[in-house]
CSV table of C-alpha atoms and ligand atoms in Angstrom, one decimal:
chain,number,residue,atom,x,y,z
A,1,UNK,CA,11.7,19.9,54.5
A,2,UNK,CA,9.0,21.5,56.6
A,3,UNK,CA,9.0,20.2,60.5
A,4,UNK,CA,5.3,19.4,60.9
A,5,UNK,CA,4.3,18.1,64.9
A,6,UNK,CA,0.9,17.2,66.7
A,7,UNK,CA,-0.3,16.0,69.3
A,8,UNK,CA,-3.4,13.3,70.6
A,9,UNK,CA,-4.6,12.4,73.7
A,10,UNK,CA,-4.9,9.2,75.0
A,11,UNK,CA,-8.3,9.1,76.0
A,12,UNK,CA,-10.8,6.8,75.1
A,13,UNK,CA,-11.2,5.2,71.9
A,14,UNK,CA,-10.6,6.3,68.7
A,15,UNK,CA,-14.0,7.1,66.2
A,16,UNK,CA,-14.5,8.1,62.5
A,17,UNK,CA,-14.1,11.9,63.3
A,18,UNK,CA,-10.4,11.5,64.5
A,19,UNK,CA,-9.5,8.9,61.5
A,20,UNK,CA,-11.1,11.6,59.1
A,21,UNK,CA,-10.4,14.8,60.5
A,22,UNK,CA,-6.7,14.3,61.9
A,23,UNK,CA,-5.3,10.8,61.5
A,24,UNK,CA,-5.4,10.4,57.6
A,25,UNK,CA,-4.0,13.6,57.0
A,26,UNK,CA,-1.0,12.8,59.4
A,27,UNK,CA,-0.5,9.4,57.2
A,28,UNK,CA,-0.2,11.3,54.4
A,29,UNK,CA,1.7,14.1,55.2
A,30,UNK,CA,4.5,12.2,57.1
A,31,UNK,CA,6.0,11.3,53.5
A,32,UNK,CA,6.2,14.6,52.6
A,33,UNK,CA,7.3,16.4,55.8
A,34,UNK,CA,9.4,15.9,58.5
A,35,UNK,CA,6.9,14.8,60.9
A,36,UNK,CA,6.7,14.2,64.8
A,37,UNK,CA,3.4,12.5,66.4
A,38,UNK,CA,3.0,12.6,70.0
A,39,UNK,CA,0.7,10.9,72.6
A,40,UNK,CA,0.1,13.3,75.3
A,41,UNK,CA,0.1,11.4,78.2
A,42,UNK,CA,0.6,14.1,80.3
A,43,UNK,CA,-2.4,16.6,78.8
A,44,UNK,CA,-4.8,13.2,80.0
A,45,UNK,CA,-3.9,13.3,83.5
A,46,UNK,CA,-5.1,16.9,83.8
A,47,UNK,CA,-8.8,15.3,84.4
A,48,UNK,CA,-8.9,12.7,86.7
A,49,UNK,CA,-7.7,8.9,85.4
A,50,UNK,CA,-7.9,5.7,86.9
A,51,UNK,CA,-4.7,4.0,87.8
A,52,UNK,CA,-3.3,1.4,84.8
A,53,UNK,CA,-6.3,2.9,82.5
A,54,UNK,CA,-3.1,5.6,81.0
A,55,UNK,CA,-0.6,3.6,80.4
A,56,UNK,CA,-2.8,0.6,78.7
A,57,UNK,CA,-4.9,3.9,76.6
A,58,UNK,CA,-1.4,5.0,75.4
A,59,UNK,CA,-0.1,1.7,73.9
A,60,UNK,CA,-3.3,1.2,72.6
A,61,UNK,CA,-3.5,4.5,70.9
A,62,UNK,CA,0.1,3.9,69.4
A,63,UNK,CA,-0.9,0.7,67.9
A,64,UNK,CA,-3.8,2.4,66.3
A,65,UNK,CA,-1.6,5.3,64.8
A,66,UNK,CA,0.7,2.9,63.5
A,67,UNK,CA,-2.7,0.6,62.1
A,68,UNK,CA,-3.6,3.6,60.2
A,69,UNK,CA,-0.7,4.0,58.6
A,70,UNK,CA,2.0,6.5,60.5
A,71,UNK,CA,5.4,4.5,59.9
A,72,UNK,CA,7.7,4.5,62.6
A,73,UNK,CA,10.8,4.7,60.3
A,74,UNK,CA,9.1,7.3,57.7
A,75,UNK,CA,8.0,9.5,61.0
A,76,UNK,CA,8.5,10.0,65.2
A,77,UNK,CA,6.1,8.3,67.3
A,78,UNK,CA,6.8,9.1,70.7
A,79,UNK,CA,4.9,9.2,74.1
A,80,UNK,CA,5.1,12.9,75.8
A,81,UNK,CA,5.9,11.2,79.7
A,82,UNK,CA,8.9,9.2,77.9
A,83,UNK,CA,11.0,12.8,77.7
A,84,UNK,CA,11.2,14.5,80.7
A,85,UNK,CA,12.1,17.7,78.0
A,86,UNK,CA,8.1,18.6,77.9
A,87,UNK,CA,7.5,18.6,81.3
A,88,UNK,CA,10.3,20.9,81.7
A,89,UNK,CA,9.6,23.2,78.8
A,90,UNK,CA,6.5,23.9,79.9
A,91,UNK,CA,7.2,25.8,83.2
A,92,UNK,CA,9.2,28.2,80.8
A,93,UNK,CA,6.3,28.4,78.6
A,94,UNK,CA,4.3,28.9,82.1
A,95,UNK,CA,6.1,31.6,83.2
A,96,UNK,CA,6.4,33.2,79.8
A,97,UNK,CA,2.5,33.3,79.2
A,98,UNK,CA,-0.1,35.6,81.5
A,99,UNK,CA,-2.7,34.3,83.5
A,100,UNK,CA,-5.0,36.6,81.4
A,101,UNK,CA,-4.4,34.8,78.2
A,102,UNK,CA,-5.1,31.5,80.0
A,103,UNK,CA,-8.3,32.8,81.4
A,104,UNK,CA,-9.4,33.7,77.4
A,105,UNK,CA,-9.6,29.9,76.3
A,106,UNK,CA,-12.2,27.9,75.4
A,107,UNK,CA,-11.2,24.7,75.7
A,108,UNK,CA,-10.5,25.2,79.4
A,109,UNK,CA,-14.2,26.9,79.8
A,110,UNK,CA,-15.7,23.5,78.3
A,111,UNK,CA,-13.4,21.2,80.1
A,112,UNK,CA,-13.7,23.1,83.8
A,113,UNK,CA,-17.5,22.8,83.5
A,114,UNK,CA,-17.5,19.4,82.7
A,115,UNK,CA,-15.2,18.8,86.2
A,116,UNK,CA,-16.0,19.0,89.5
A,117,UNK,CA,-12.5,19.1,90.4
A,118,UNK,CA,-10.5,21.8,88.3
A,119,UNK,CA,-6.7,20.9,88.5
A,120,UNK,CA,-3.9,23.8,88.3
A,121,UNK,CA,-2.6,21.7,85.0
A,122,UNK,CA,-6.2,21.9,83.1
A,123,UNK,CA,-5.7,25.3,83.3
A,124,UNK,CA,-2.2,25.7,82.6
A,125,UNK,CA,-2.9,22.7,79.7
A,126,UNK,CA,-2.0,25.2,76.6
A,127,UNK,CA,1.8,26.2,78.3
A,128,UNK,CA,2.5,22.3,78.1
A,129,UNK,CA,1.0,22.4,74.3
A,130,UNK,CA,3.5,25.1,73.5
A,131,UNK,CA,6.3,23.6,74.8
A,132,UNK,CA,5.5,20.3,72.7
A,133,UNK,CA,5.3,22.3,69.9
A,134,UNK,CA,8.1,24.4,70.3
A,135,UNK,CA,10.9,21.9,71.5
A,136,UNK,CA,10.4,20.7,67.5
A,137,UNK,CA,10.6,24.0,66.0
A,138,UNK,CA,7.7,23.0,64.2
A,139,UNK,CA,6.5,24.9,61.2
A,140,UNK,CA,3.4,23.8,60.8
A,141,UNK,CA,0.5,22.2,63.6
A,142,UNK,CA,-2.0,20.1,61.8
A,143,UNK,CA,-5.1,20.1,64.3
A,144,UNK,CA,-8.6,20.5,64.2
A,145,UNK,CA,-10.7,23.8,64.5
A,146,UNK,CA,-11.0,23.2,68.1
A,147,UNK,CA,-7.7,23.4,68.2
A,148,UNK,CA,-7.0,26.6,66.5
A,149,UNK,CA,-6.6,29.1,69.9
A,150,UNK,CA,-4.1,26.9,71.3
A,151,UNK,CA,-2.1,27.2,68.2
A,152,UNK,CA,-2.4,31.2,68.1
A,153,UNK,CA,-1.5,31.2,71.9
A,154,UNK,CA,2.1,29.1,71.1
A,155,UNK,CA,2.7,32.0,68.4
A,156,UNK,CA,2.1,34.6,71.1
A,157,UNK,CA,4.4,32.4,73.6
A,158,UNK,CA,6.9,32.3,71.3
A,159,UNK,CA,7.2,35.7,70.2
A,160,UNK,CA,7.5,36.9,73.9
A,161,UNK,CA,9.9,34.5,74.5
A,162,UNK,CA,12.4,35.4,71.4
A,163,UNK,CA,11.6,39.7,72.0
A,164,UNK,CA,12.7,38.9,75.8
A,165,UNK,CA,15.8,36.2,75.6
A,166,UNK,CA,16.5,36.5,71.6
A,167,UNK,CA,15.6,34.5,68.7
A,168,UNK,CA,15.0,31.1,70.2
A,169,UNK,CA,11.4,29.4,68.8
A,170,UNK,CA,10.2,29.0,65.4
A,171,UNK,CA,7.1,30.8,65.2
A,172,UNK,CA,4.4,27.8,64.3
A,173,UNK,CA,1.1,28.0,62.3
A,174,UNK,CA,-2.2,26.1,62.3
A,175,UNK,CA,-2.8,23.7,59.2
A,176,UNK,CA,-6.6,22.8,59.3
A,177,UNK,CA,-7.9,20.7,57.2
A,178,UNK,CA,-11.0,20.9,55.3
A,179,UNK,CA,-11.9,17.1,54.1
A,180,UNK,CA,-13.8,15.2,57.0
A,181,UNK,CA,-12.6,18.3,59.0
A,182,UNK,CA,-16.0,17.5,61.2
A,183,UNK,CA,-17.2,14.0,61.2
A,184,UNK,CA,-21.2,14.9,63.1
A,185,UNK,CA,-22.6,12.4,65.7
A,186,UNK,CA,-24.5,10.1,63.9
A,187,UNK,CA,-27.7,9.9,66.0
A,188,UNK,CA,-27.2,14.2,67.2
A,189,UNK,CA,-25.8,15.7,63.6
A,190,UNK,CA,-25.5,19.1,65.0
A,191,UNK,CA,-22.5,18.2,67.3
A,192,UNK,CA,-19.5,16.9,66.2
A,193,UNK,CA,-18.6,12.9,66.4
A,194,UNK,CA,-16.5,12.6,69.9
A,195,UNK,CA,-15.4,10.6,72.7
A,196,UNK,CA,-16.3,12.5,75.4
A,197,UNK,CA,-20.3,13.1,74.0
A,198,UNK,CA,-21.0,9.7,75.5
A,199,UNK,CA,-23.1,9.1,72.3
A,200,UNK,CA,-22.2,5.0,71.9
A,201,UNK,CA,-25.1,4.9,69.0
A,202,UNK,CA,-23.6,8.2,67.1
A,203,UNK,CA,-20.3,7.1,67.3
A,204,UNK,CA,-18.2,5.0,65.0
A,205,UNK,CA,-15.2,3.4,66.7
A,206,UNK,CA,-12.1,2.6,64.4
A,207,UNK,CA,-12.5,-0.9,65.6
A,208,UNK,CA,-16.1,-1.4,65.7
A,209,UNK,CA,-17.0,-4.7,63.4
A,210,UNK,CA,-18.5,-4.3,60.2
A,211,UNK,CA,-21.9,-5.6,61.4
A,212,UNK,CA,-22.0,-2.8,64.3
A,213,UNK,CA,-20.7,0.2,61.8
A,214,UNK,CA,-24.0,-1.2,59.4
A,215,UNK,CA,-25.8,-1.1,61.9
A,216,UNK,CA,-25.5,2.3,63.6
A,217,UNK,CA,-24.9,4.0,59.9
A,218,UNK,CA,-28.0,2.4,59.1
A,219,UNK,CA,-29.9,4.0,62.3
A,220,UNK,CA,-28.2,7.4,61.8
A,221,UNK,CA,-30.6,10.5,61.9
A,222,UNK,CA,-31.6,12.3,58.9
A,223,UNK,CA,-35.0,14.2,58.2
A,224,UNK,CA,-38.3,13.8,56.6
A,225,UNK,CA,-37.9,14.9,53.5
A,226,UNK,CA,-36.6,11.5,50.9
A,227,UNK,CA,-34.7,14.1,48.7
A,228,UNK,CA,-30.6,13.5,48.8
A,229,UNK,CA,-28.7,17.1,49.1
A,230,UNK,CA,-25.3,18.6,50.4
A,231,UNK,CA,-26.5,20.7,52.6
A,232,UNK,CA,-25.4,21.0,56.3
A,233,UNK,CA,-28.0,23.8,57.3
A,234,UNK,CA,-31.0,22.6,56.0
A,235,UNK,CA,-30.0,18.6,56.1
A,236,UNK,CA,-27.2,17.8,58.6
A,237,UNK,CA,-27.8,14.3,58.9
A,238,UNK,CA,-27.5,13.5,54.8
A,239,UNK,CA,-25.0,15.8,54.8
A,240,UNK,CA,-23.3,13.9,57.4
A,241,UNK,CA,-23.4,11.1,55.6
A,242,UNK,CA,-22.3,12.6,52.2
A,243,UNK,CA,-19.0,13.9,53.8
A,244,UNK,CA,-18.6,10.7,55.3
A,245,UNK,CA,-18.7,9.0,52.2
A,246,UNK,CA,-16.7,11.1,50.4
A,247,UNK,CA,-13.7,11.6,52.7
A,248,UNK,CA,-13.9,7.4,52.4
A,249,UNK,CA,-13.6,7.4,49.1
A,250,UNK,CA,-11.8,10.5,47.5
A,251,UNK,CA,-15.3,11.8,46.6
A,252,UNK,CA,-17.0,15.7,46.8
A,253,UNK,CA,-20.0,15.3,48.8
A,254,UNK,CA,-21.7,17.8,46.5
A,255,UNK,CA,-21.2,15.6,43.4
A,256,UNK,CA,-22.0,12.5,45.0
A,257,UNK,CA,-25.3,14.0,46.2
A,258,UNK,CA,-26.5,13.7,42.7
A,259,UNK,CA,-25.9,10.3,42.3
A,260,UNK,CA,-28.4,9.0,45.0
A,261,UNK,CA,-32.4,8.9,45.2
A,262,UNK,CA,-33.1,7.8,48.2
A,263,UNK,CA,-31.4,7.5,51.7
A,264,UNK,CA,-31.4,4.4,52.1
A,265,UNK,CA,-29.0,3.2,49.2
A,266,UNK,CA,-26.9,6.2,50.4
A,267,UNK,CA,-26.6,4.8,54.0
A,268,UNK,CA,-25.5,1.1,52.4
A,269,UNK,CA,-23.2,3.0,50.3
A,270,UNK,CA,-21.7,5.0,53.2
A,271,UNK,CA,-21.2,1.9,55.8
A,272,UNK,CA,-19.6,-0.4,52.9
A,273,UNK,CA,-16.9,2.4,52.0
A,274,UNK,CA,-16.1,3.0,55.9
A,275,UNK,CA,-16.0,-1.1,56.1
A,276,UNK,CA,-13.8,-1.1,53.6
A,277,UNK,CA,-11.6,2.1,54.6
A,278,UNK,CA,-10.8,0.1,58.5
A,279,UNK,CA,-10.1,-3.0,56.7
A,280,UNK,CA,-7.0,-2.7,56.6
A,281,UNK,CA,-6.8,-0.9,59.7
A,282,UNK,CA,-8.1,-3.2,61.9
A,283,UNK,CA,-6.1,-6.3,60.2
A,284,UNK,CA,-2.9,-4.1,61.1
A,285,UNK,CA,-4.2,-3.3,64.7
A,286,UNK,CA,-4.8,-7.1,65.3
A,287,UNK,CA,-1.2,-7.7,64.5
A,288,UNK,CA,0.4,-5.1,66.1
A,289,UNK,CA,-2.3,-6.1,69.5
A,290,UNK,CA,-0.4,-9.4,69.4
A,291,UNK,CA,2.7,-8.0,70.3
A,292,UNK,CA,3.0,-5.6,72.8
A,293,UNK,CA,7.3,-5.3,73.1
A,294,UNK,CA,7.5,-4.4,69.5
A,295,UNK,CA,5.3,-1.3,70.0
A,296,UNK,CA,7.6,-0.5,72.8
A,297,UNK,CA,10.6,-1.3,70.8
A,298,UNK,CA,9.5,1.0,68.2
A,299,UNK,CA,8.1,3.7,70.9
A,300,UNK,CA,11.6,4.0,72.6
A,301,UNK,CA,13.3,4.6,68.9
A,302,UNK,CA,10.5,7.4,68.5
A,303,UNK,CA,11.3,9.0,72.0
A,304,UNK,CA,15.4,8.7,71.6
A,305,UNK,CA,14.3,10.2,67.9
A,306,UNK,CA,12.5,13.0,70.0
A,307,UNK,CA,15.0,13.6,72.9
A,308,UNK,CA,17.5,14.4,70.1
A,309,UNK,CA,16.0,17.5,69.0
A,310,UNK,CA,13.7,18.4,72.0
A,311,UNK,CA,17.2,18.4,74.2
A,312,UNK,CA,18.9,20.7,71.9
A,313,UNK,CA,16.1,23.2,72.3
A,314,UNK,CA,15.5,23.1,75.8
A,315,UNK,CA,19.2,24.0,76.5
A,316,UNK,CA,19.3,27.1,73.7
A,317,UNK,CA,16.2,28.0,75.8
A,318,UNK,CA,17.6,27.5,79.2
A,319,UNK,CA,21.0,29.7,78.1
A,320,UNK,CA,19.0,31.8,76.5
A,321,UNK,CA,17.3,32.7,79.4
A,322,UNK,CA,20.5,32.9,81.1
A,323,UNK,CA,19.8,30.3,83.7
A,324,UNK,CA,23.3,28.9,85.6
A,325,UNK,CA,24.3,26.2,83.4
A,326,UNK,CA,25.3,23.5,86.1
B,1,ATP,P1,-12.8,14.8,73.2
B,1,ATP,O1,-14.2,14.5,72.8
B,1,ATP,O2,-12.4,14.0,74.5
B,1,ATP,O3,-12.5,16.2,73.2
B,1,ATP,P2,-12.1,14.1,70.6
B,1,ATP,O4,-12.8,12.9,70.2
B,1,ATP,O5,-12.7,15.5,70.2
B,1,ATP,O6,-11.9,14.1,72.1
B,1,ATP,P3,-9.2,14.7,70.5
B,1,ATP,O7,-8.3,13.7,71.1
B,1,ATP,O8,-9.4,16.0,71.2
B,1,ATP,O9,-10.6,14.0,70.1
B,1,ATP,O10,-8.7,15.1,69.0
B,1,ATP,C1,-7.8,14.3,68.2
B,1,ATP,C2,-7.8,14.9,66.8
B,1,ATP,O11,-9.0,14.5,66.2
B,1,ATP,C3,-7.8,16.4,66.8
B,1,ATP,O12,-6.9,16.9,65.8
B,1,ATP,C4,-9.2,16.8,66.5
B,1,ATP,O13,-9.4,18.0,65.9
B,1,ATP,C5,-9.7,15.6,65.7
B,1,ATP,N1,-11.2,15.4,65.8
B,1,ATP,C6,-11.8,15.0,66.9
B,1,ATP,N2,-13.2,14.9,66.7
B,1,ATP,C7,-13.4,15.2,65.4
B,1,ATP,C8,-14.5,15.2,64.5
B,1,ATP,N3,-15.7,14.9,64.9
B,1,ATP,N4,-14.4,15.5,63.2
B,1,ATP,C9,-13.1,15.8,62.7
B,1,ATP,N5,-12.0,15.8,63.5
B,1,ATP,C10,-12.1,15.5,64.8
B,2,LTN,N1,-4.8,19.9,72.7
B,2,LTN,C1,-4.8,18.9,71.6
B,2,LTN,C2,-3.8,17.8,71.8
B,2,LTN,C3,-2.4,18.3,71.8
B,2,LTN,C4,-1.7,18.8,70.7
B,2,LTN,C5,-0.4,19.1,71.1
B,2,LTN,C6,-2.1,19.0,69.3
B,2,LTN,C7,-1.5,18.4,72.8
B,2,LTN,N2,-0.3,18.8,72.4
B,2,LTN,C8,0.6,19.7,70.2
B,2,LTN,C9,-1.1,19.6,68.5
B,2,LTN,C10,0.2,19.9,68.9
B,2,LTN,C11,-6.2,18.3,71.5
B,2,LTN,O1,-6.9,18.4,72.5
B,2,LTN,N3,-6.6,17.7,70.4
């Protein structure tokens, strides 16, 4: 069975774009893979956080990963902090990688203007991404686009690594998915949905209630014209809202296009399927809410589940390296 790992930060709240573009495809492939899903507490603290906001953002995010769907005994949830492993790994993967390679990625561009104050770790942010992707010997990284880079970096990592110390890291690839791959603001469709866009209007939240998701699907920007088309040049709003619909209900956005003739049905359409689609969801999430010490019951199985492999690879590493075993 193929060892498949990602990652997600705890940062905020969760919106249609990571439900669509990551979550759902986790759900499904954890029956079919071996699967590992970690909360990387560690990659949040490399912008500033307020005391008690992490640790309440992390539990929460569990919850809502095992509302969605990821079963704790079909797959490994675990919490990054709760293995000392990654932390560890990653100064190997730090001195293994060149400040060059660093300086060449985007994501730390975006983030570092977005900062006043630039800490050491934001830039060092894809080392500690290799490591938890590496301590797995994942095969396979199922991320977004955005994410792509980081991915190609761990390769480059790893290869170094096994050419200097021997074969130690499975080389990993990028899975990206196309369906509901990019979920577009709602009220700015030329950006992608997200937490940090500060968009509260262009934004759905996986736990917003049905009468809010009507409400901002029904105020979503589109364009002048009245004709309904797939096209995400010339129309990114309908477009929007035909992919929407689609990844909701098992649907090509294309095809569906034809069915419509005016926006508005389409926008009635689009907010009942997404209601219905976080049913469930948010029924679960209520539950789980409830009762905080299961999550952490189930959290410390993930992270014993974790330490089990993730152990075994930091020491071939270490000896690999030829490090003084104690
Ligand atoms: P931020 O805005 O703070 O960068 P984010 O909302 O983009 O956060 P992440 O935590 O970086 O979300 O990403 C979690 C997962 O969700 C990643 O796999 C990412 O590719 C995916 N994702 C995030 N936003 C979207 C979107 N609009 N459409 C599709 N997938 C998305
Ligand atoms: N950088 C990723 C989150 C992340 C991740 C990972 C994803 C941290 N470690 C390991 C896949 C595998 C992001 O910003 N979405």
């Amino acid at each position: 069975m193929k060892r498949v790992l990602s990652g997600i930060q705890p940062s905020g709240e969760l919106h249609l774009g990571n439900y669509l573009g990551a979550i759902n495809h986790w759900v499904q492939m954890q029956h079919t893979t071996d699967a590992f899903f970690c909360i990387v507490d560690l990659h949040a603290i490399t912008v500033p956080k307020s005391p008690g906001e992490l640790g309440r953002d992390s539990l929460k995010l569990s919850q809502m990963l095992m509302a969605a769907g990821l079963d704790p005994e079909v797959c490994t949830i675990f919490v990054q902090s709760h293995l000392h492993e990654h932390a560890e790994c990653a100064w190997l993967m730090e001195c293994t990688v060149s400040f060059g390679e660093l300086s060449r990625m985007t994501q730390f561009k975006d983030k570092s203007e977005q900062h006043d104050f630039i800490s050491a770790g934001l830039f060092t942010y894809p080392a500690l991404q290799a490591a938890d992707i590496l301590l797995y010997d994942a095969d396979e990284v199922p991320v977004g686009d955005d994410q792509r880079q980081h991915i190609e970096l761990t390769r480059d990592i790893a290869e170094r690594f096994n050419s200097r110390y021997g074969d130690t890291f499975v080389l990993p690839v990028a899975v990206i998915n196309n369906t509901g791959a990019r979920v577009m603001d709602l009220q700015h469709p030329h950006k992608k949905m997200s937490k940090s866009l500060e968009s509260p209007r262009g934004t759905v939240g996986l736990l917003d209630t049905p009468a809010i998701i009507t409400k901002k699907i029904k105020a979503a920007v589109t364009d002048s014209e009245t004709e309904v088309r797939y096209d995400v040049e010339t129309k990114p709003g309908v477009s929007n809202l035909l992919s929407i619909l689609g990844a909701a209900t098992q649907n090509d956005p294309a095809e569906l296009a034809v069915r419509y003739e005016d926006y508005g049905t389409l926008k009635v359409d689009t907010a009942e399927a997404v209601i219905e689609m976080l049913r469930p969801l948010q029924a679960r999430f209520a539950e789980l809410e409830a009762d905080p010490a299961e999550t952490m019951r189930l959290l410390r199985i993930g992270a014993d589940k974790a330490r089990g492999v993730a152990s075994a690879t930091l020491a071939r590493a270490k000896q690999n390296i030829g490090l003084l075993s104690p």
